[in-house]
Amino acid sequence: MKTKIIGHRGGAAGYPENTLASFKKAVELGADGVEFDVQLTADGEVVVIHDELIDRTMNGSGLVKDHKLSELRQLNAGEYLSSEFKEEKIPTLAEVLEVVKDLEVINIELKNYLPYPELEEKVLKLVDQFELREKVIISSFNHYSLQKIKKLQPEIKTGCLLMSKMINAADYAFKRGFDALHLHFLTADLEVVDKAHFMGMQLNVYTVNFPDAVNELLAKEVDMIMTDELEMALEIRDDFSKDQI
Ligand code: G3P
Ligand code: CA
């Protein structure tokens, strides 16, 4: 099997996370896919941003959910990293899908610790508009939300995000009909990888930024490696695949 390399929040090192600049660069670098986080604005638009607060990555303050899209668009979303990116704005989900729609995998993480009414319905509607049902995997730390996704559209793949090394993680996810475990890479031992595969689920890991860890996870045959260092991980994976032939 060939492990897929997925750009985490875009994943192009040196590019601001979750911006169109980072997603365009991920496509250019040859990523197999990208992962990104979605939330809702005050006027119900699906936007791509990691933190609930805009303070870290934008030149404003407060919660995403308390700003209308038009207000957020007045701010920049890239200057926190470099003045080179001062024109970057917070992207909508539709804008990101337009950029990444030809990649093999699109991992949409519902970042909904806060309640976002109908986030699931809105995301699924856009996935359908772009005809991306086959290649999208929706993940979340909010497993109620994943259950809702499964109820609304059973054929959409879901990834059960976990932070801790949970007892019987594979059984937990399988029992709820999820399609994948999305584990912190340090918790992905061979036992859980093999068990997930035995149960017909994917085993995907985040966020892997060191060459040794990439090599170890390739040897364990995880399905997807999410990384902030796309160039590094793609090079190691491609060398690894050559050695397998
Ligand atoms: O989806 C994997 C990973 O992105 C989860 O953690 O905090 O980077 O969204 P976080
Ligand atoms: Ca994420």
Coordinates of N, CA and C and ligand atoms in Angstrom, one line a residue:
M1 N 0.8 -1.2 0.0 CA 0.0 0.0 0.0 C 0.9 1.3 0.0
K2 N 0.3 2.3 -0.6 CA 1.1 3.6 -0.6 C 0.4 4.6 0.3
T3 N 1.2 5.0 1.3 CA 0.7 6.0 2.3 C 0.5 7.3 1.6
K4 N -0.6 8.0 1.9 CA -0.8 9.3 1.3 C -0.2 10.4 2.2
I5 N 0.3 11.4 1.5 CA 0.9 12.5 2.3 C -0.1 13.7 2.1
I6 N -0.5 14.2 3.3 CA -1.6 15.2 3.3 C -1.1 16.5 4.0
G7 N -1.3 17.6 3.4 CA -0.8 18.9 3.9 C -1.7 19.3 5.0
H8 N -1.2 19.5 6.2 CA -2.0 19.8 7.4 C -2.2 21.4 7.4
R9 N -3.4 21.8 7.4 CA -3.8 23.2 7.3 C -3.2 23.8 6.0
G10 N -3.1 22.9 5.0 CA -2.4 23.3 3.8 C -1.0 22.6 3.7
G11 N -0.2 22.9 4.7 CA 0.9 22.0 4.9 C 2.2 22.5 4.2
A12 N 2.1 23.6 3.5 CA 3.3 24.1 2.8 C 4.2 24.9 3.8
A13 N 5.3 24.4 4.2 CA 6.1 25.1 5.2 C 6.4 26.5 4.7
G14 N 6.3 27.5 5.6 CA 6.6 28.8 5.2 C 5.4 29.6 4.6
Y15 N 4.3 28.9 4.5 CA 3.1 29.6 4.0 C 2.1 29.6 5.2
P16 N 1.3 30.7 5.3 CA 0.3 30.8 6.4 C -0.8 29.7 6.4
E17 N -1.0 29.1 7.5 CA -1.9 28.0 7.6 C -3.3 28.4 7.1
N18 N -4.0 27.4 6.5 CA -5.4 27.5 6.1 C -5.7 28.8 5.3
T19 N -4.7 29.1 4.4 CA -5.0 30.2 3.4 C -4.9 29.7 2.0
L20 N -5.5 30.4 1.1 CA -5.4 30.0 -0.3 C -4.0 29.8 -0.8
A21 N -3.1 30.7 -0.3 CA -1.7 30.6 -0.6 C -1.1 29.3 -0.3
S22 N -1.4 28.8 0.9 CA -0.9 27.5 1.4 C -1.5 26.3 0.6
F23 N -2.8 26.4 0.3 CA -3.4 25.3 -0.5 C -2.9 25.3 -1.9
K24 N -2.7 26.5 -2.5 CA -2.1 26.5 -3.9 C -0.7 25.9 -3.9
K25 N 0.0 26.2 -2.9 CA 1.4 25.7 -2.8 C 1.4 24.2 -2.6
A26 N 0.4 23.7 -1.8 CA 0.3 22.2 -1.5 C 0.0 21.5 -2.9
V27 N -0.8 22.1 -3.7 CA -1.1 21.5 -5.0 C 0.1 21.5 -5.8
E28 N 0.8 22.6 -5.9 CA 2.1 22.7 -6.7 C 3.1 21.7 -6.2
L29 N 3.2 21.5 -4.9 CA 4.2 20.5 -4.4 C 3.9 19.1 -4.7
G30 N 2.7 18.8 -5.1 CA 2.3 17.4 -5.4 C 1.7 16.7 -4.2
A31 N 1.1 17.4 -3.3 CA 0.5 16.7 -2.1 C -0.6 15.7 -2.6
D32 N -0.8 14.6 -1.9 CA -1.9 13.7 -2.3 C -3.2 14.4 -1.8
G33 N -3.1 15.2 -0.8 CA -4.4 15.8 -0.3 C -4.0 16.9 0.7
V34 N -5.1 17.5 1.2 CA -4.9 18.5 2.2 C -5.9 18.3 3.3
E35 N -5.6 18.8 4.5 CA -6.5 18.8 5.7 C -6.7 20.3 6.0
F36 N -7.9 20.6 6.5 CA -8.1 22.0 7.0 C -9.3 22.0 7.9
D37 N -9.5 23.1 8.6 CA -10.5 23.3 9.7 C -11.6 24.2 9.2
V38 N -12.8 23.9 9.6 CA -13.9 24.8 9.2 C -14.7 25.2 10.4
Q39 N -15.2 26.4 10.4 CA -16.1 27.0 11.4 C -17.1 27.9 10.7
L40 N -18.1 28.4 11.5 CA -19.1 29.3 10.9 C -19.0 30.7 11.4
T41 N -19.2 31.6 10.5 CA -19.2 33.1 10.8 C -20.6 33.4 11.5
A42 N -20.7 34.7 11.9 CA -21.9 35.1 12.6 C -23.1 35.0 11.6
D43 N -22.8 35.2 10.3 CA -23.9 35.1 9.3 C -23.9 33.8 8.6
G44 N -23.4 32.8 9.3 CA -23.6 31.4 8.8 C -22.8 30.9 7.6
E45 N -21.7 31.6 7.3 CA -20.8 31.2 6.2 C -19.8 30.2 6.7
V46 N -19.5 29.2 5.9 CA -18.4 28.2 6.3 C -17.1 28.8 5.9
V47 N -16.2 29.0 6.9 CA -14.9 29.6 6.6 C -13.8 28.6 7.1
V48 N -12.6 28.8 6.6 CA -11.5 27.9 6.9 C -10.5 28.6 7.8
I49 N -10.5 28.1 9.1 CA -9.6 28.7 10.1 C -9.5 27.7 11.2
H50 N -8.4 27.7 11.9 CA -8.2 26.7 12.9 C -8.7 27.1 14.3
D51 N -8.3 28.3 14.8 CA -8.6 28.7 16.1 C -10.1 29.3 16.2
E52 N -10.7 29.1 17.3 CA -12.0 29.8 17.4 C -11.8 31.3 17.5
L53 N -10.7 31.7 18.1 CA -10.4 33.1 18.1 C -9.6 33.5 16.9
I54 N -9.8 34.7 16.4 CA -9.1 35.1 15.2 C -7.7 35.8 15.6
D55 N -7.5 36.0 16.9 CA -6.3 36.8 17.3 C -5.0 36.3 16.8
R56 N -4.7 35.0 16.8 CA -3.4 34.5 16.5 C -3.0 34.7 15.0
T57 N -4.0 34.4 14.1 CA -3.6 34.4 12.7 C -4.1 35.6 11.9
M58 N -5.0 36.4 12.6 CA -5.5 37.6 11.8 C -5.2 38.9 12.6
N59 N -5.3 40.0 11.9 CA -5.1 41.3 12.6 C -6.4 41.8 13.2
G60 N -7.0 41.0 14.0 CA -8.2 41.4 14.7 C -8.3 40.6 16.0
S61 N -9.5 40.7 16.7 CA -9.6 39.9 17.9 C -11.1 39.5 18.0
G62 N -11.3 38.5 18.8 CA -12.6 37.9 19.1 C -12.8 36.6 18.4
L63 N -14.0 36.1 18.6 CA -14.4 34.8 18.1 C -14.8 34.9 16.6
V64 N -14.5 33.8 15.9 CA -14.9 33.7 14.5 C -16.5 33.9 14.4
K65 N -17.1 33.2 15.3 CA -18.6 33.1 15.3 C -19.3 34.5 15.6
D66 N -18.5 35.4 16.1 CA -19.1 36.7 16.4 C -18.8 37.8 15.3
H67 N -18.2 37.3 14.2 CA -17.9 38.3 13.1 C -18.7 37.8 11.9
K68 N -19.2 38.7 11.1 CA -19.8 38.4 9.8 C -18.6 38.2 8.8
L69 N -18.9 37.4 7.7 CA -17.9 37.2 6.7 C -17.3 38.5 6.2
S70 N -18.2 39.5 6.0 CA -17.7 40.8 5.4 C -16.8 41.5 6.4
E71 N -17.0 41.3 7.7 CA -16.1 41.9 8.7 C -14.7 41.2 8.6
L72 N -14.8 39.9 8.6 CA -13.5 39.1 8.6 C -12.7 39.4 7.3
R73 N -13.4 39.7 6.3 CA -12.7 39.9 5.0 C -11.9 41.3 5.0
Q74 N -12.3 42.1 5.9 CA -11.5 43.4 6.1 C -10.1 43.1 6.6
L75 N -10.0 42.0 7.3 CA -8.7 41.7 8.0 C -7.8 40.8 7.1
N76 N -6.5 40.8 7.5 CA -5.6 39.9 6.8 C -5.4 38.6 7.6
A77 N -5.0 37.5 6.9 CA -4.9 36.2 7.5 C -3.5 35.6 7.3
G78 N -2.6 36.5 6.8 CA -1.3 35.9 6.5 C -0.1 36.7 7.0
E79 N -0.4 37.9 7.5 CA 0.8 38.8 7.9 C 1.4 38.3 9.2
Y80 N 0.6 37.5 10.0 CA 1.2 37.0 11.2 C 2.5 36.2 10.9
L81 N 2.6 35.7 9.7 CA 3.7 34.9 9.4 C 4.8 35.7 8.6
S82 N 4.3 36.5 7.7 CA 5.3 37.4 6.9 C 4.5 38.4 6.2
S83 N 5.1 39.6 6.0 CA 4.4 40.7 5.3 C 4.1 40.3 3.8
E84 N 4.9 39.3 3.4 CA 4.7 38.8 2.0 C 3.2 38.3 1.8
F85 N 2.6 37.9 2.9 CA 1.2 37.4 2.8 C 0.1 38.3 3.3
K86 N 0.4 39.6 3.3 CA -0.5 40.5 3.9 C -1.8 40.7 3.1
E87 N -1.8 40.2 1.9 CA -3.1 40.2 1.1 C -4.0 39.0 1.3
E88 N -3.5 38.0 2.0 CA -4.3 36.8 2.3 C -5.5 37.1 3.2
K89 N -6.7 36.6 2.8 CA -7.9 36.8 3.6 C -8.3 35.4 4.1
I90 N -9.2 35.4 5.1 CA -9.7 34.1 5.5 C -10.5 33.6 4.4
P91 N -10.3 32.3 4.0 CA -11.0 31.8 2.8 C -12.3 31.1 3.2
T92 N -13.3 31.1 2.3 CA -14.5 30.3 2.6 C -14.2 28.9 2.2
L93 N -15.1 27.9 2.6 CA -14.9 26.5 2.2 C -15.0 26.4 0.7
A94 N -15.9 27.1 0.1 CA -16.1 27.0 -1.4 C -14.8 27.5 -2.1
E95 N -14.2 28.5 -1.6 CA -12.9 29.0 -2.3 C -11.8 27.9 -2.1
V96 N -11.7 27.3 -1.0 CA -10.7 26.3 -0.8 C -11.0 25.1 -1.7
L97 N -12.2 24.6 -1.7 CA -12.6 23.4 -2.5 C -12.2 23.7 -4.0
E98 N -12.5 24.9 -4.4 CA -12.1 25.3 -5.8 C -10.6 25.0 -6.1
V99 N -9.8 25.3 -5.1 CA -8.3 25.2 -5.3 C -7.9 23.7 -5.2
V100 N -8.5 23.0 -4.3 CA -8.0 21.6 -4.0 C -8.8 20.5 -4.6
K101 N -9.8 20.8 -5.4 CA -10.8 19.8 -5.8 C -10.2 18.7 -6.7
D102 N -9.0 18.9 -7.3 CA -8.4 17.8 -8.1 C -7.5 16.9 -7.3
L103 N -7.2 17.2 -6.0 CA -6.4 16.4 -5.2 C -7.1 15.0 -5.0
E104 N -6.3 14.0 -4.5 CA -6.9 12.7 -4.3 C -7.8 12.7 -3.0
V105 N -7.3 13.4 -2.0 CA -8.0 13.4 -0.7 C -8.2 14.8 -0.2
I106 N -9.4 15.1 0.3 CA -9.7 16.4 0.9 C -10.3 16.1 2.3
N107 N -9.5 16.4 3.4 CA -9.9 16.1 4.7 C -10.4 17.4 5.4
I108 N -11.7 17.5 5.5 CA -12.4 18.6 6.2 C -12.6 18.3 7.6
E109 N -11.9 19.1 8.5 CA -12.1 18.9 9.9 C -13.2 19.9 10.4
L110 N -14.2 19.4 11.0 CA -15.2 20.3 11.6 C -14.7 20.7 13.0
K111 N -14.4 22.0 13.1 CA -13.7 22.5 14.3 C -14.9 23.0 15.2
N112 N -15.6 22.1 15.7 CA -16.9 22.6 16.4 C -17.0 22.1 17.8
Y113 N -16.0 22.6 18.6 CA -16.2 22.5 20.1 C -17.3 23.4 20.5
L114 N -17.3 24.6 19.8 CA -18.5 25.5 20.0 C -19.6 25.0 19.2
P115 N -20.9 25.2 19.6 CA -22.0 24.8 18.8 C -22.1 25.6 17.5
Y116 N -22.1 25.0 16.4 CA -22.3 25.7 15.1 C -23.5 25.1 14.4
P117 N -24.7 25.8 14.6 CA -25.9 25.2 14.0 C -25.8 24.9 12.5
E118 N -26.1 23.7 12.2 CA -26.1 23.2 10.8 C -24.8 23.3 10.0
L119 N -23.7 23.3 10.8 CA -22.4 23.2 10.1 C -22.3 22.0 9.2
E120 N -22.8 20.9 9.8 CA -22.7 19.6 9.0 C -23.5 19.7 7.7
E121 N -24.7 20.2 7.8 CA -25.5 20.3 6.6 C -24.9 21.2 5.5
K122 N -24.3 22.3 6.0 CA -23.7 23.3 5.1 C -22.4 22.7 4.4
V123 N -21.7 22.0 5.2 CA -20.4 21.4 4.6 C -20.9 20.3 3.6
L124 N -21.8 19.5 3.9 CA -22.2 18.4 3.0 C -22.8 19.0 1.7
K125 N -23.5 20.1 1.8 CA -24.1 20.8 0.7 C -23.0 21.2 -0.3
L126 N -21.9 21.8 0.3 CA -20.8 22.3 -0.6 C -20.1 21.1 -1.2
V127 N -19.9 20.1 -0.4 CA -19.2 18.9 -1.0 C -20.0 18.4 -2.2
D128 N -21.3 18.4 -2.1 CA -22.1 17.9 -3.2 C -22.1 18.9 -4.4
Q129 N -22.1 20.2 -4.1 CA -22.0 21.2 -5.2 C -20.8 21.0 -6.0
F130 N -19.7 20.6 -5.3 CA -18.4 20.4 -6.0 C -18.2 19.0 -6.5
E131 N -19.2 18.1 -6.2 CA -19.2 16.7 -6.6 C -18.0 16.0 -6.1
L132 N -17.7 16.2 -4.8 CA -16.5 15.7 -4.1 C -16.8 14.6 -3.1
R133 N -18.0 13.9 -3.2 CA -18.3 12.9 -2.1 C -17.3 11.8 -2.0
E134 N -16.7 11.4 -3.2 CA -15.8 10.3 -3.2 C -14.5 10.6 -2.5
K135 N -14.0 11.8 -2.6 CA -12.6 12.0 -2.1 C -12.6 12.8 -0.8
V136 N -13.7 13.2 -0.3 CA -13.8 13.9 1.0 C -13.8 12.9 2.1
I137 N -13.0 13.3 3.2 CA -13.2 12.6 4.5 C -13.4 13.7 5.5
I138 N -14.5 13.6 6.3 CA -14.8 14.6 7.3 C -14.4 14.1 8.7
S139 N -13.6 14.8 9.3 CA -13.1 14.4 10.7 C -13.5 15.5 11.7
S140 N -13.5 15.0 13.0 CA -13.8 15.9 14.0 C -13.4 15.3 15.4
F141 N -13.1 16.2 16.4 CA -13.0 15.7 17.7 C -14.4 15.7 18.3
N142 N -15.4 16.2 17.7 CA -16.8 16.2 18.1 C -17.4 15.0 17.5
H143 N -17.5 13.9 18.2 CA -18.0 12.7 17.6 C -19.5 12.6 17.4
Y144 N -20.2 13.5 18.1 CA -21.6 13.6 17.9 C -21.9 14.2 16.5
S145 N -21.0 15.1 16.1 CA -21.1 15.7 14.8 C -20.8 14.7 13.7
L146 N -19.8 13.8 14.0 CA -19.6 12.7 13.0 C -20.7 11.8 12.8
Q147 N -21.4 11.5 14.0 CA -22.6 10.7 13.9 C -23.7 11.3 13.1
K148 N -23.8 12.7 13.2 CA -24.8 13.4 12.4 C -24.4 13.3 10.9
I149 N -23.2 13.5 10.6 CA -22.7 13.4 9.2 C -23.2 12.0 8.6
K150 N -22.9 10.9 9.4 CA -23.2 9.6 9.0 C -24.7 9.4 8.7
K151 N -25.5 10.1 9.6 CA -26.9 10.0 9.5 C -27.4 10.7 8.2
L152 N -26.8 11.9 8.0 CA -27.3 12.7 6.9 C -26.8 12.1 5.5
Q153 N -25.6 11.6 5.5 CA -25.0 11.0 4.3 C -24.1 9.9 4.6
P154 N -24.7 8.7 4.7 CA -23.9 7.5 5.2 C -22.7 7.2 4.4
E155 N -22.7 7.6 3.1 CA -21.6 7.2 2.2 C -20.4 8.1 2.4
I156 N -20.5 9.2 3.0 CA -19.4 10.1 3.2 C -18.4 9.5 4.3
K157 N -17.1 9.5 4.0 CA -16.2 8.9 4.9 C -16.0 9.9 6.1
T158 N -15.9 9.3 7.3 CA -15.7 10.0 8.5 C -14.4 9.6 9.3
G159 N -13.7 10.5 9.8 CA -12.5 10.2 10.6 C -12.7 10.6 12.0
C160 N -12.5 9.7 12.9 CA -12.7 9.9 14.4 C -11.4 10.4 15.0
L161 N -11.4 11.7 15.3 CA -10.1 12.3 15.8 C -10.0 12.0 17.3
L162 N -8.8 11.6 17.6 CA -8.5 11.3 19.1 C -7.2 12.0 19.4
M163 N -7.1 12.4 20.6 CA -5.8 13.1 21.1 C -5.1 12.1 22.0
S164 N -5.8 11.4 22.9 CA -5.1 10.6 23.8 C -5.0 9.1 23.3
K165 N -4.2 8.3 24.0 CA -4.0 6.9 23.6 C -5.2 6.2 24.3
M166 N -6.2 6.0 23.5 CA -7.5 5.5 24.1 C -7.5 4.0 24.1
I167 N -8.1 3.4 25.1 CA -8.2 2.0 25.2 C -9.3 1.6 24.2
N168 N -9.0 0.5 23.4 CA -9.9 0.0 22.4 C -10.4 1.1 21.4
A169 N -9.5 1.9 20.9 CA -9.9 3.0 20.0 C -10.5 2.5 18.8
A170 N -10.0 1.4 18.2 CA -10.5 0.9 17.0 C -12.0 0.4 17.2
D171 N -12.2 -0.3 18.3 CA -13.6 -0.8 18.6 C -14.5 0.3 18.7
Y172 N -14.1 1.4 19.4 CA -14.9 2.6 19.7 C -15.4 3.2 18.3
A173 N -14.4 3.3 17.4 CA -14.7 4.0 16.1 C -15.6 3.1 15.2
F174 N -15.2 1.8 15.3 CA -16.0 0.8 14.4 C -17.4 0.7 14.8
K175 N -17.6 0.6 16.1 CA -19.0 0.5 16.7 C -19.9 1.6 16.3
R176 N -19.3 2.8 16.0 CA -20.1 4.0 15.7 C -20.2 4.2 14.2
G177 N -19.6 3.2 13.4 CA -19.7 3.3 12.0 C -18.8 4.3 11.3
F178 N -17.7 4.7 12.0 CA -16.8 5.7 11.4 C -15.9 4.9 10.5
D179 N -15.3 5.6 9.5 CA -14.5 4.9 8.5 C -13.0 5.0 8.8
A180 N -12.6 5.8 9.7 CA -11.2 6.0 10.0 C -10.9 6.4 11.4
L181 N -9.7 6.1 11.9 CA -9.2 6.6 13.1 C -8.2 7.7 12.7
H182 N -8.3 8.9 13.3 CA -7.3 9.9 13.1 C -6.6 10.2 14.4
L183 N -5.4 9.6 14.5 CA -4.7 9.6 15.7 C -3.5 10.5 15.8
H184 N -3.2 11.0 17.0 CA -2.0 11.7 17.2 C -0.9 10.7 16.9
F185 N 0.1 11.1 16.1 CA 1.1 10.0 15.6 C 1.8 9.3 16.7
L186 N 2.0 9.9 17.8 CA 2.7 9.2 18.9 C 1.9 8.1 19.5
T187 N 0.6 8.1 19.3 CA -0.3 7.0 19.9 C -0.6 5.9 18.8
A188 N 0.0 6.1 17.6 CA -0.3 5.1 16.6 C 0.7 3.9 16.6
D189 N 0.5 3.0 17.6 CA 1.4 1.8 17.6 C 0.9 0.8 16.6
L190 N 1.7 -0.2 16.3 CA 1.4 -1.2 15.3 C 0.1 -1.9 15.6
E191 N -0.2 -2.2 16.8 CA -1.4 -2.9 17.2 C -2.6 -2.2 16.8
V192 N -2.7 -0.9 17.0 CA -3.9 -0.1 16.6 C -4.0 0.0 15.1
V193 N -2.8 0.2 14.5 CA -2.9 0.3 13.0 C -3.4 -1.0 12.4
D194 N -2.9 -2.1 12.9 CA -3.3 -3.4 12.3 C -4.8 -3.7 12.7
K195 N -5.2 -3.3 13.9 CA -6.6 -3.6 14.3 C -7.6 -2.8 13.4
A196 N -7.2 -1.5 13.2 CA -8.1 -0.7 12.4 C -8.2 -1.3 11.0
H197 N -7.1 -1.7 10.4 CA -7.1 -2.3 9.1 C -7.9 -3.6 9.1
F198 N -7.7 -4.4 10.1 CA -8.5 -5.7 10.2 C -10.0 -5.4 10.2
M199 N -10.4 -4.3 10.8 CA -11.8 -3.9 10.9 C -12.3 -3.2 9.7
G200 N -11.4 -2.9 8.7 CA -11.8 -2.3 7.5 C -11.8 -0.8 7.5
M201 N -11.1 -0.2 8.5 CA -11.0 1.2 8.7 C -9.6 1.7 8.2
Q202 N -9.6 3.0 7.9 CA -8.3 3.6 7.7 C -7.7 4.0 9.0
L203 N -6.3 4.1 9.0 CA -5.6 4.6 10.2 C -4.8 5.8 9.7
N204 N -5.2 7.0 10.1 CA -4.5 8.2 9.6 C -3.9 9.0 10.8
V205 N -2.8 9.6 10.6 CA -2.1 10.2 11.7 C -1.8 11.7 11.5
Y206 N -1.8 12.5 12.6 CA -1.4 13.9 12.6 C -0.4 14.1 13.7
T207 N 0.3 15.2 13.8 CA 0.8 16.0 12.7 C 2.3 15.7 12.7
V208 N 2.8 15.1 11.6 CA 4.1 14.4 11.6 C 5.1 15.3 10.9
N209 N 6.0 15.9 11.6 CA 6.9 16.9 11.0 C 8.4 16.5 11.1
F210 N 8.7 15.3 11.5 CA 10.1 14.8 11.6 C 10.3 13.6 10.8
P211 N 11.5 13.6 10.0 CA 11.8 12.5 9.1 C 11.7 11.1 9.8
D212 N 12.3 11.0 11.0 CA 12.3 9.6 11.6 C 10.9 9.1 11.8
A213 N 10.0 10.0 12.3 CA 8.6 9.6 12.5 C 7.9 9.3 11.2
V214 N 8.2 10.0 10.1 CA 7.6 9.7 8.8 C 8.0 8.3 8.4
N215 N 9.3 8.0 8.6 CA 9.8 6.6 8.2 C 9.1 5.5 9.0
E216 N 9.0 5.8 10.3 CA 8.4 4.7 11.2 C 6.9 4.5 10.8
L217 N 6.2 5.6 10.5 CA 4.8 5.4 10.2 C 4.6 4.8 8.8
L218 N 5.5 5.1 7.9 CA 5.4 4.4 6.6 C 5.6 2.9 6.8
A219 N 6.5 2.5 7.7 CA 6.8 1.1 7.9 C 5.6 0.4 8.6
K220 N 4.8 1.2 9.3 CA 3.6 0.6 10.0 C 2.4 0.6 9.0
E221 N 2.6 1.2 7.8 CA 1.6 1.2 6.8 C 0.3 2.0 7.2
V222 N 0.5 3.1 7.8 CA -0.7 4.0 8.0 C -1.2 4.5 6.6
D223 N -2.4 4.9 6.6 CA -3.0 5.2 5.3 C -2.7 6.7 4.9
M224 N -2.7 7.6 5.9 CA -2.4 9.0 5.6 C -1.5 9.6 6.7
I225 N -0.6 10.4 6.2 CA 0.3 11.1 7.1 C 0.0 12.6 6.9
M226 N -0.5 13.3 8.0 CA -0.7 14.7 7.8 C 0.5 15.4 8.3
T227 N 1.0 16.4 7.6 CA 2.2 17.1 7.9 C 2.2 18.6 7.6
D228 N 3.0 19.3 8.3 CA 3.2 20.7 8.0 C 4.4 20.9 7.1
E229 N 5.1 19.7 6.8 CA 6.4 19.7 6.0 C 6.2 18.9 4.8
L230 N 5.4 19.3 3.9 CA 5.0 18.5 2.7 C 6.2 18.0 1.9
E231 N 7.1 18.9 1.7 CA 8.3 18.6 0.8 C 9.1 17.4 1.4
M232 N 9.3 17.6 2.7 CA 10.1 16.5 3.4 C 9.4 15.2 3.4
A233 N 8.1 15.2 3.7 CA 7.3 13.9 3.8 C 7.1 13.3 2.4
L234 N 6.9 14.1 1.4 CA 6.7 13.6 0.1 C 8.0 12.9 -0.4
E235 N 9.1 13.5 -0.1 CA 10.4 13.0 -0.6 C 10.7 11.6 0.1
I236 N 10.5 11.6 1.4 CA 10.7 10.3 2.1 C 9.7 9.2 1.6
R237 N 8.5 9.6 1.5 CA 7.5 8.6 1.0 C 7.9 8.1 -0.4
D238 N 8.3 9.0 -1.3 CA 8.6 8.5 -2.6 C 9.8 7.6 -2.6
D239 N 10.8 7.9 -1.8 CA 12.0 7.0 -1.7 C 11.5 5.7 -1.1
F240 N 10.7 5.7 -0.1 CA 10.2 4.5 0.6 C 9.5 3.6 -0.4
S241 N 8.6 4.3 -1.3 CA 7.8 3.5 -2.2 C 8.7 2.8 -3.3
K242 N 9.8 3.6 -3.7 CA 10.7 3.0 -4.7 C 11.4 1.7 -4.1
D243 N 11.8 1.8 -2.8 CA 12.4 0.6 -2.2 C 11.5 -0.6 -2.1
Q244 N 10.2 -0.3 -2.0 CA 9.2 -1.4 -1.9 C 9.0 -2.2 -3.2
I245 N 9.4 -1.6 -4.3 CA 9.1 -2.2 -5.6 C 10.2 -3.3 -5.8
Ligands
G3P1 O1 -6.9 16.7 11.8 C1 -5.7 16.5 12.4 C2 -5.3 17.7 13.2 O2 -5.4 18.8 12.4 C3 -6.0 17.9 14.5 O3 -5.4 18.9 15.2 O4 -5.4 21.1 16.3 O5 -4.1 20.7 14.2 O6 -6.6 20.8 14.1 P1 -5.4 20.4 14.9
CA2 CA -7.1 20.3 11.9

